């Protein structure tokens, strides 16, 4: 072969080679199509896939909810658990009403105690300036100050009652109801995918439908496991909530009753003993120092 032909052959061979910039993921080949190497999944594509799955799940759940409201779809019902949840929601409303009334009572009692203390100070001042009515103003001043002191003690018991019931209603019960909401969402998803699977099983079975049925079965099983877990979680929380509720309310109702009864019976010793029984500490108002009520 002549030198010119050898050079031409080499140039033709070099021309057939694909030149790829550095850092490109493509594999260099001397002939044939360009082969793309496996790339790391694109975050944008992953987000798009998550959005697609979320949209599909939302559509199925919305369809299930509408179907249930129209009376066309079936829903899974745990009668015993549903009854317990209804009772809990009803009790929460009643406890919230008690809480509002107790807070109103506390506000009104605070105003009355504040007025009694001011009235006692006014009587005491007049007792020093009115010699002819010194005794009358004096024992009225002592009476109002004693009433104010007992009122502060009662107010401490009522505020302790309010704080305990508020924790029970707005934290403990609310936490359980959040789990109930998750359980209800899991139930809707479970029924939505159960309905899909039932519809596919009623249709023809061929090469096109069998993969769809298999995929639907897997999704149904996953949501069934999630539903069963949430149902178990709710049952456990309801059980512990009931035990805690009985214990808390028993103590608080005994406190409330004993404090109110001792206050209106004028039994100062019994009123103070009630607070000691429940480990409630009040600031002792001094002559110059303001009471804990005045500091609020």
Tab-separated table of C-alpha atoms in Angstrom:
chain	number	residue	atom	x	y	z
A	1	UNK	CA	0.000	0.000	0.000
A	2	UNK	CA	1.320	3.446	-0.869
A	3	UNK	CA	2.125	5.964	1.866
A	4	UNK	CA	-0.700	8.246	0.715
A	5	UNK	CA	-3.249	5.462	1.042
A	6	UNK	CA	-1.955	4.544	4.571
A	7	UNK	CA	-2.316	8.157	5.698
A	8	UNK	CA	-5.829	8.367	4.281
A	9	UNK	CA	-6.785	5.145	6.080
A	10	UNK	CA	-5.470	6.478	9.406
A	11	UNK	CA	-7.371	9.740	8.971
A	12	UNK	CA	-10.576	7.824	8.243
A	13	UNK	CA	-10.096	5.722	11.387
A	14	UNK	CA	-9.489	8.798	13.544
A	15	UNK	CA	-12.570	10.448	12.135
A	16	UNK	CA	-14.719	7.521	13.124
A	17	UNK	CA	-13.681	7.921	16.779
A	18	UNK	CA	-16.152	9.980	18.884
A	19	UNK	CA	-14.553	12.787	20.887
A	20	UNK	CA	-16.265	13.226	24.269
A	21	UNK	CA	-15.582	16.189	26.575
A	22	UNK	CA	-14.085	15.424	29.999
A	23	UNK	CA	-16.676	14.724	32.715
A	24	UNK	CA	-19.338	13.524	30.277
A	25	UNK	CA	-21.123	10.352	31.396
A	26	UNK	CA	-21.190	8.848	27.885
A	27	UNK	CA	-18.960	5.884	26.948
A	28	UNK	CA	-16.651	6.347	23.969
A	29	UNK	CA	-17.096	3.869	21.137
A	30	UNK	CA	-15.324	3.638	17.824
A	31	UNK	CA	-18.420	2.551	15.951
A	32	UNK	CA	-22.144	2.175	16.504
A	33	UNK	CA	-24.535	4.284	18.610
A	34	UNK	CA	-23.471	6.340	21.648
A	35	UNK	CA	-24.107	4.442	24.908
A	36	UNK	CA	-25.171	6.488	27.954
A	37	UNK	CA	-23.872	5.234	31.323
A	38	UNK	CA	-26.263	4.814	34.256
A	39	UNK	CA	-26.600	8.155	35.954
A	40	UNK	CA	-27.594	8.939	39.513
A	41	UNK	CA	-31.324	9.554	39.778
A	42	UNK	CA	-32.274	13.123	39.063
A	43	UNK	CA	-33.691	14.815	42.229
A	44	UNK	CA	-36.204	16.661	40.080
A	45	UNK	CA	-37.473	13.385	38.643
A	46	UNK	CA	-37.711	11.887	42.135
A	47	UNK	CA	-39.769	14.856	43.322
A	48	UNK	CA	-41.972	14.557	40.256
A	49	UNK	CA	-42.535	10.866	41.030
A	50	UNK	CA	-43.423	11.699	44.650
A	51	UNK	CA	-45.909	14.325	43.449
A	52	UNK	CA	-47.417	11.821	41.044
A	53	UNK	CA	-47.864	9.221	43.784
A	54	UNK	CA	-49.283	11.816	46.172
A	55	UNK	CA	-51.744	13.042	43.531
A	56	UNK	CA	-52.860	9.510	42.753
A	57	UNK	CA	-53.296	8.698	46.452
A	58	UNK	CA	-55.226	11.943	47.035
A	59	UNK	CA	-57.490	11.196	44.095
A	60	UNK	CA	-58.253	7.686	45.351
A	61	UNK	CA	-58.961	8.915	48.899
A	62	UNK	CA	-61.145	11.782	47.687
A	63	UNK	CA	-63.110	9.402	45.492
A	64	UNK	CA	-63.553	7.057	48.471
A	65	UNK	CA	-64.794	9.881	50.740
A	66	UNK	CA	-67.288	11.126	48.143
A	67	UNK	CA	-68.451	7.582	47.463
A	68	UNK	CA	-69.072	7.009	51.183
A	69	UNK	CA	-70.987	10.283	51.583
A	70	UNK	CA	-73.178	9.445	48.597
A	71	UNK	CA	-73.845	6.003	50.052
A	72	UNK	CA	-72.313	4.172	47.102
A	73	UNK	CA	-69.093	2.930	48.676
A	74	UNK	CA	-68.465	0.602	51.573
A	75	UNK	CA	-66.306	1.514	54.554
A	76	UNK	CA	-64.506	-0.593	57.137
A	77	UNK	CA	-65.976	-0.064	60.600
A	78	UNK	CA	-64.682	-1.197	63.994
A	79	UNK	CA	-67.880	-0.702	66.001
A	80	UNK	CA	-66.257	-0.967	69.426
A	81	UNK	CA	-63.409	1.385	68.591
A	82	UNK	CA	-65.683	3.896	66.838
A	83	UNK	CA	-67.943	4.000	69.924
A	84	UNK	CA	-64.958	4.711	72.181
A	85	UNK	CA	-63.790	7.519	69.884
A	86	UNK	CA	-67.270	9.104	69.842
A	87	UNK	CA	-67.412	9.000	73.649
A	88	UNK	CA	-63.968	10.587	73.877
A	89	UNK	CA	-64.926	13.462	71.569
A	90	UNK	CA	-68.171	14.050	73.458
A	91	UNK	CA	-66.360	14.001	76.816
A	92	UNK	CA	-63.749	16.445	75.522
A	93	UNK	CA	-66.481	18.973	74.725
A	94	UNK	CA	-67.962	18.553	78.208
A	95	UNK	CA	-64.571	18.898	79.896
A	96	UNK	CA	-63.896	22.048	77.853
A	97	UNK	CA	-67.165	23.492	79.135
A	98	UNK	CA	-66.190	22.700	82.752
A	99	UNK	CA	-62.816	24.323	82.095
A	100	UNK	CA	-64.431	27.528	80.788
A	101	UNK	CA	-66.802	27.726	83.759
A	102	UNK	CA	-63.989	27.107	86.251
A	103	UNK	CA	-61.925	29.853	84.600
A	104	UNK	CA	-64.890	32.218	84.877
A	105	UNK	CA	-65.279	31.316	88.556
A	106	UNK	CA	-61.570	31.950	89.131
A	107	UNK	CA	-61.771	35.387	87.489
A	108	UNK	CA	-64.827	36.373	89.514
A	109	UNK	CA	-63.303	35.093	92.766
A	110	UNK	CA	-60.095	36.996	92.055
A	111	UNK	CA	-62.089	40.223	91.670
A	112	UNK	CA	-64.022	39.530	94.880
A	113	UNK	CA	-60.840	38.806	96.877
A	114	UNK	CA	-59.204	41.945	95.514
A	115	UNK	CA	-62.267	43.999	96.551
A	116	UNK	CA	-62.381	42.378	100.017
A	117	UNK	CA	-58.733	43.221	100.617
A	118	UNK	CA	-59.281	46.832	99.557
A	119	UNK	CA	-62.399	47.013	101.727
A	120	UNK	CA	-60.460	45.619	104.680
A	121	UNK	CA	-57.760	48.260	104.212
A	122	UNK	CA	-60.408	50.986	104.044
A	123	UNK	CA	-62.083	49.749	107.276
A	124	UNK	CA	-58.698	49.548	109.004
A	125	UNK	CA	-57.865	53.127	107.995
A	126	UNK	CA	-61.204	54.418	109.300
A	127	UNK	CA	-60.736	52.423	112.517
A	128	UNK	CA	-57.672	54.534	113.283
A	129	UNK	CA	-59.304	57.847	112.388
A	130	UNK	CA	-62.788	57.335	113.923
A	131	UNK	CA	-62.372	56.867	117.640
A	132	UNK	CA	-66.103	56.556	118.275
A	133	UNK	CA	-66.379	53.701	115.720
A	134	UNK	CA	-62.945	52.203	116.297
A	135	UNK	CA	-64.218	48.741	117.264
A	136	UNK	CA	-66.895	48.514	114.568
A	137	UNK	CA	-64.497	49.463	111.791
A	138	UNK	CA	-61.845	47.240	113.343
A	139	UNK	CA	-63.746	43.973	113.372
A	140	UNK	CA	-65.119	44.654	109.898
A	141	UNK	CA	-61.547	45.164	108.703
A	142	UNK	CA	-60.475	41.871	110.318
A	143	UNK	CA	-63.435	40.028	108.790
A	144	UNK	CA	-62.734	41.281	105.258
A	145	UNK	CA	-59.026	40.473	105.533
A	146	UNK	CA	-59.829	36.961	106.761
A	147	UNK	CA	-62.279	36.470	103.898
A	148	UNK	CA	-59.641	37.713	101.459
A	149	UNK	CA	-57.080	35.306	102.893
A	150	UNK	CA	-59.477	32.357	102.649
A	151	UNK	CA	-60.430	33.500	99.156
A	152	UNK	CA	-56.777	33.438	98.098
A	153	UNK	CA	-56.476	29.916	99.471
A	154	UNK	CA	-59.592	28.808	97.586
A	155	UNK	CA	-58.349	30.536	94.451
A	156	UNK	CA	-55.115	28.562	94.666
A	157	UNK	CA	-57.108	25.308	94.768
A	158	UNK	CA	-59.316	26.356	91.846
A	159	UNK	CA	-56.337	27.411	89.708
A	160	UNK	CA	-54.635	24.088	90.440
A	161	UNK	CA	-57.826	22.334	89.349
A	162	UNK	CA	-57.918	24.425	86.146
A	163	UNK	CA	-54.263	23.715	85.302
A	164	UNK	CA	-54.691	19.959	85.771
A	165	UNK	CA	-57.900	19.735	83.732
A	166	UNK	CA	-56.388	21.951	81.022
A	167	UNK	CA	-53.413	19.580	80.722
A	168	UNK	CA	-55.763	16.616	80.488
A	169	UNK	CA	-58.024	18.204	77.848
A	170	UNK	CA	-55.621	20.174	75.668
A	171	UNK	CA	-52.573	17.917	75.839
A	172	UNK	CA	-53.377	14.344	76.829
A	173	UNK	CA	-56.767	14.015	75.121
A	174	UNK	CA	-55.682	16.147	72.163
A	175	UNK	CA	-52.648	13.912	71.612
A	176	UNK	CA	-54.927	10.865	71.511
A	177	UNK	CA	-57.279	12.591	69.053
A	178	UNK	CA	-54.320	13.343	66.766
A	179	UNK	CA	-53.629	9.612	66.662
A	180	UNK	CA	-57.331	9.051	65.948
A	181	UNK	CA	-57.106	11.408	62.941
A	182	UNK	CA	-54.141	9.453	61.614
A	183	UNK	CA	-56.105	6.242	62.110
A	184	UNK	CA	-59.086	7.658	60.195
A	185	UNK	CA	-56.825	8.732	57.314
A	186	UNK	CA	-55.278	5.251	57.229
A	187	UNK	CA	-58.777	3.736	57.171
A	188	UNK	CA	-59.793	5.843	54.160
A	189	UNK	CA	-56.613	4.889	52.279
A	190	UNK	CA	-57.153	1.230	53.126
A	191	UNK	CA	-60.737	1.283	51.851
A	192	UNK	CA	-59.722	3.201	48.717
A	193	UNK	CA	-57.125	0.623	47.711
A	194	UNK	CA	-59.402	-2.229	48.779
A	195	UNK	CA	-62.076	-0.911	46.423
A	196	UNK	CA	-59.551	-0.668	43.583
A	197	UNK	CA	-58.472	-4.258	44.110
A	198	UNK	CA	-62.068	-5.498	44.226
A	199	UNK	CA	-62.881	-3.712	40.963
A	200	UNK	CA	-59.837	-5.216	39.216
A	201	UNK	CA	-60.678	-8.703	40.477
A	202	UNK	CA	-64.161	-8.384	38.977
A	203	UNK	CA	-62.704	-7.619	35.539
A	204	UNK	CA	-61.035	-9.931	33.001
A	205	UNK	CA	-57.712	-11.626	33.751
A	206	UNK	CA	-55.236	-11.489	30.896
A	207	UNK	CA	-51.658	-10.505	30.204
A	208	UNK	CA	-52.517	-6.806	30.457
A	209	UNK	CA	-54.561	-6.903	33.694
A	210	UNK	CA	-52.573	-9.433	35.744
A	211	UNK	CA	-49.634	-7.050	36.416
A	212	UNK	CA	-52.097	-4.345	37.461
A	213	UNK	CA	-53.869	-6.769	39.804
A	214	UNK	CA	-50.562	-7.840	41.326
A	215	UNK	CA	-49.491	-4.231	41.880
A	216	UNK	CA	-52.895	-3.366	43.356
A	217	UNK	CA	-52.613	-6.342	45.707
A	218	UNK	CA	-49.240	-5.123	46.959
A	219	UNK	CA	-50.538	-1.591	47.554
A	220	UNK	CA	-53.618	-2.956	49.300
A	221	UNK	CA	-51.493	-5.124	51.602
A	222	UNK	CA	-49.225	-2.181	52.505
A	223	UNK	CA	-52.189	0.035	53.419
A	224	UNK	CA	-53.852	-2.805	55.321
A	225	UNK	CA	-50.761	-3.188	57.489
A	226	UNK	CA	-50.713	0.569	58.080
A	227	UNK	CA	-54.415	0.563	58.998
A	228	UNK	CA	-54.011	-2.380	61.391
A	229	UNK	CA	-51.065	-0.660	63.091
A	230	UNK	CA	-52.950	2.617	63.532
A	231	UNK	CA	-55.994	0.804	64.874
A	232	UNK	CA	-53.791	-0.954	67.436
A	233	UNK	CA	-52.126	2.360	68.389
A	234	UNK	CA	-55.500	4.029	68.948
A	235	UNK	CA	-56.770	1.153	71.085
A	236	UNK	CA	-53.677	1.281	73.292
A	237	UNK	CA	-53.822	5.076	73.652
A	238	UNK	CA	-57.516	5.012	74.515
A	239	UNK	CA	-56.877	2.428	77.211
A	240	UNK	CA	-54.059	4.400	78.841
A	241	UNK	CA	-55.992	7.661	78.451
A	242	UNK	CA	-58.983	6.232	80.305
A	243	UNK	CA	-56.802	5.062	83.193
A	244	UNK	CA	-55.007	8.416	83.392
A	245	UNK	CA	-58.241	10.403	83.074
A	246	UNK	CA	-59.937	8.574	85.946
A	247	UNK	CA	-56.923	9.063	88.195
A	248	UNK	CA	-56.512	12.772	87.400
A	249	UNK	CA	-60.187	13.688	87.591
A	250	UNK	CA	-60.691	11.719	90.806
A	251	UNK	CA	-57.996	13.741	92.576
A	252	UNK	CA	-59.060	17.059	91.094
A	253	UNK	CA	-62.753	16.598	91.865
A	254	UNK	CA	-61.970	15.677	95.484
A	255	UNK	CA	-59.782	18.783	95.744
A	256	UNK	CA	-62.433	21.027	94.201
A	257	UNK	CA	-65.216	19.702	96.439
A	258	UNK	CA	-63.253	19.837	99.693
A	259	UNK	CA	-61.899	23.332	99.017
A	260	UNK	CA	-65.305	24.784	98.089
A	261	UNK	CA	-67.046	23.096	101.044
A	262	UNK	CA	-64.426	24.273	103.559
A	263	UNK	CA	-64.476	27.851	102.188
A	264	UNK	CA	-68.233	28.325	102.383
A	265	UNK	CA	-68.352	26.594	105.784
A	266	UNK	CA	-65.843	29.149	107.025
A	267	UNK	CA	-63.485	26.342	108.027
A	268	UNK	CA	-60.114	27.962	107.485
A	269	UNK	CA	-58.180	25.066	109.017
A	270	UNK	CA	-59.861	22.500	106.738
A	271	UNK	CA	-59.288	24.716	103.705
A	272	UNK	CA	-55.576	24.975	104.407
A	273	UNK	CA	-55.399	21.231	105.125
A	274	UNK	CA	-56.954	20.512	101.724
A	275	UNK	CA	-54.176	22.420	99.958
A	276	UNK	CA	-51.520	20.613	101.984
A	277	UNK	CA	-53.093	17.282	101.060
A	278	UNK	CA	-52.593	18.055	97.358
A	279	UNK	CA	-49.187	19.728	97.864
A	280	UNK	CA	-50.389	23.152	96.726
A	281	UNK	CA	-48.186	25.955	98.001
A	282	UNK	CA	-49.256	29.586	98.204
A	283	UNK	CA	-47.117	32.645	98.813
A	284	UNK	CA	-47.815	34.054	102.257
A	285	UNK	CA	-48.648	37.752	101.854
A	286	UNK	CA	-46.660	40.001	104.156
A	287	UNK	CA	-47.421	43.459	105.465
A	288	UNK	CA	-45.394	45.258	102.810
A	289	UNK	CA	-45.058	42.505	100.200
A	290	UNK	CA	-47.946	42.074	97.718
A	291	UNK	CA	-49.915	38.851	97.699
A	292	UNK	CA	-49.521	36.334	94.890
A	293	UNK	CA	-52.892	37.533	93.547
A	294	UNK	CA	-51.731	41.133	93.296
A	295	UNK	CA	-48.607	40.023	91.418
A	296	UNK	CA	-50.661	38.448	88.622
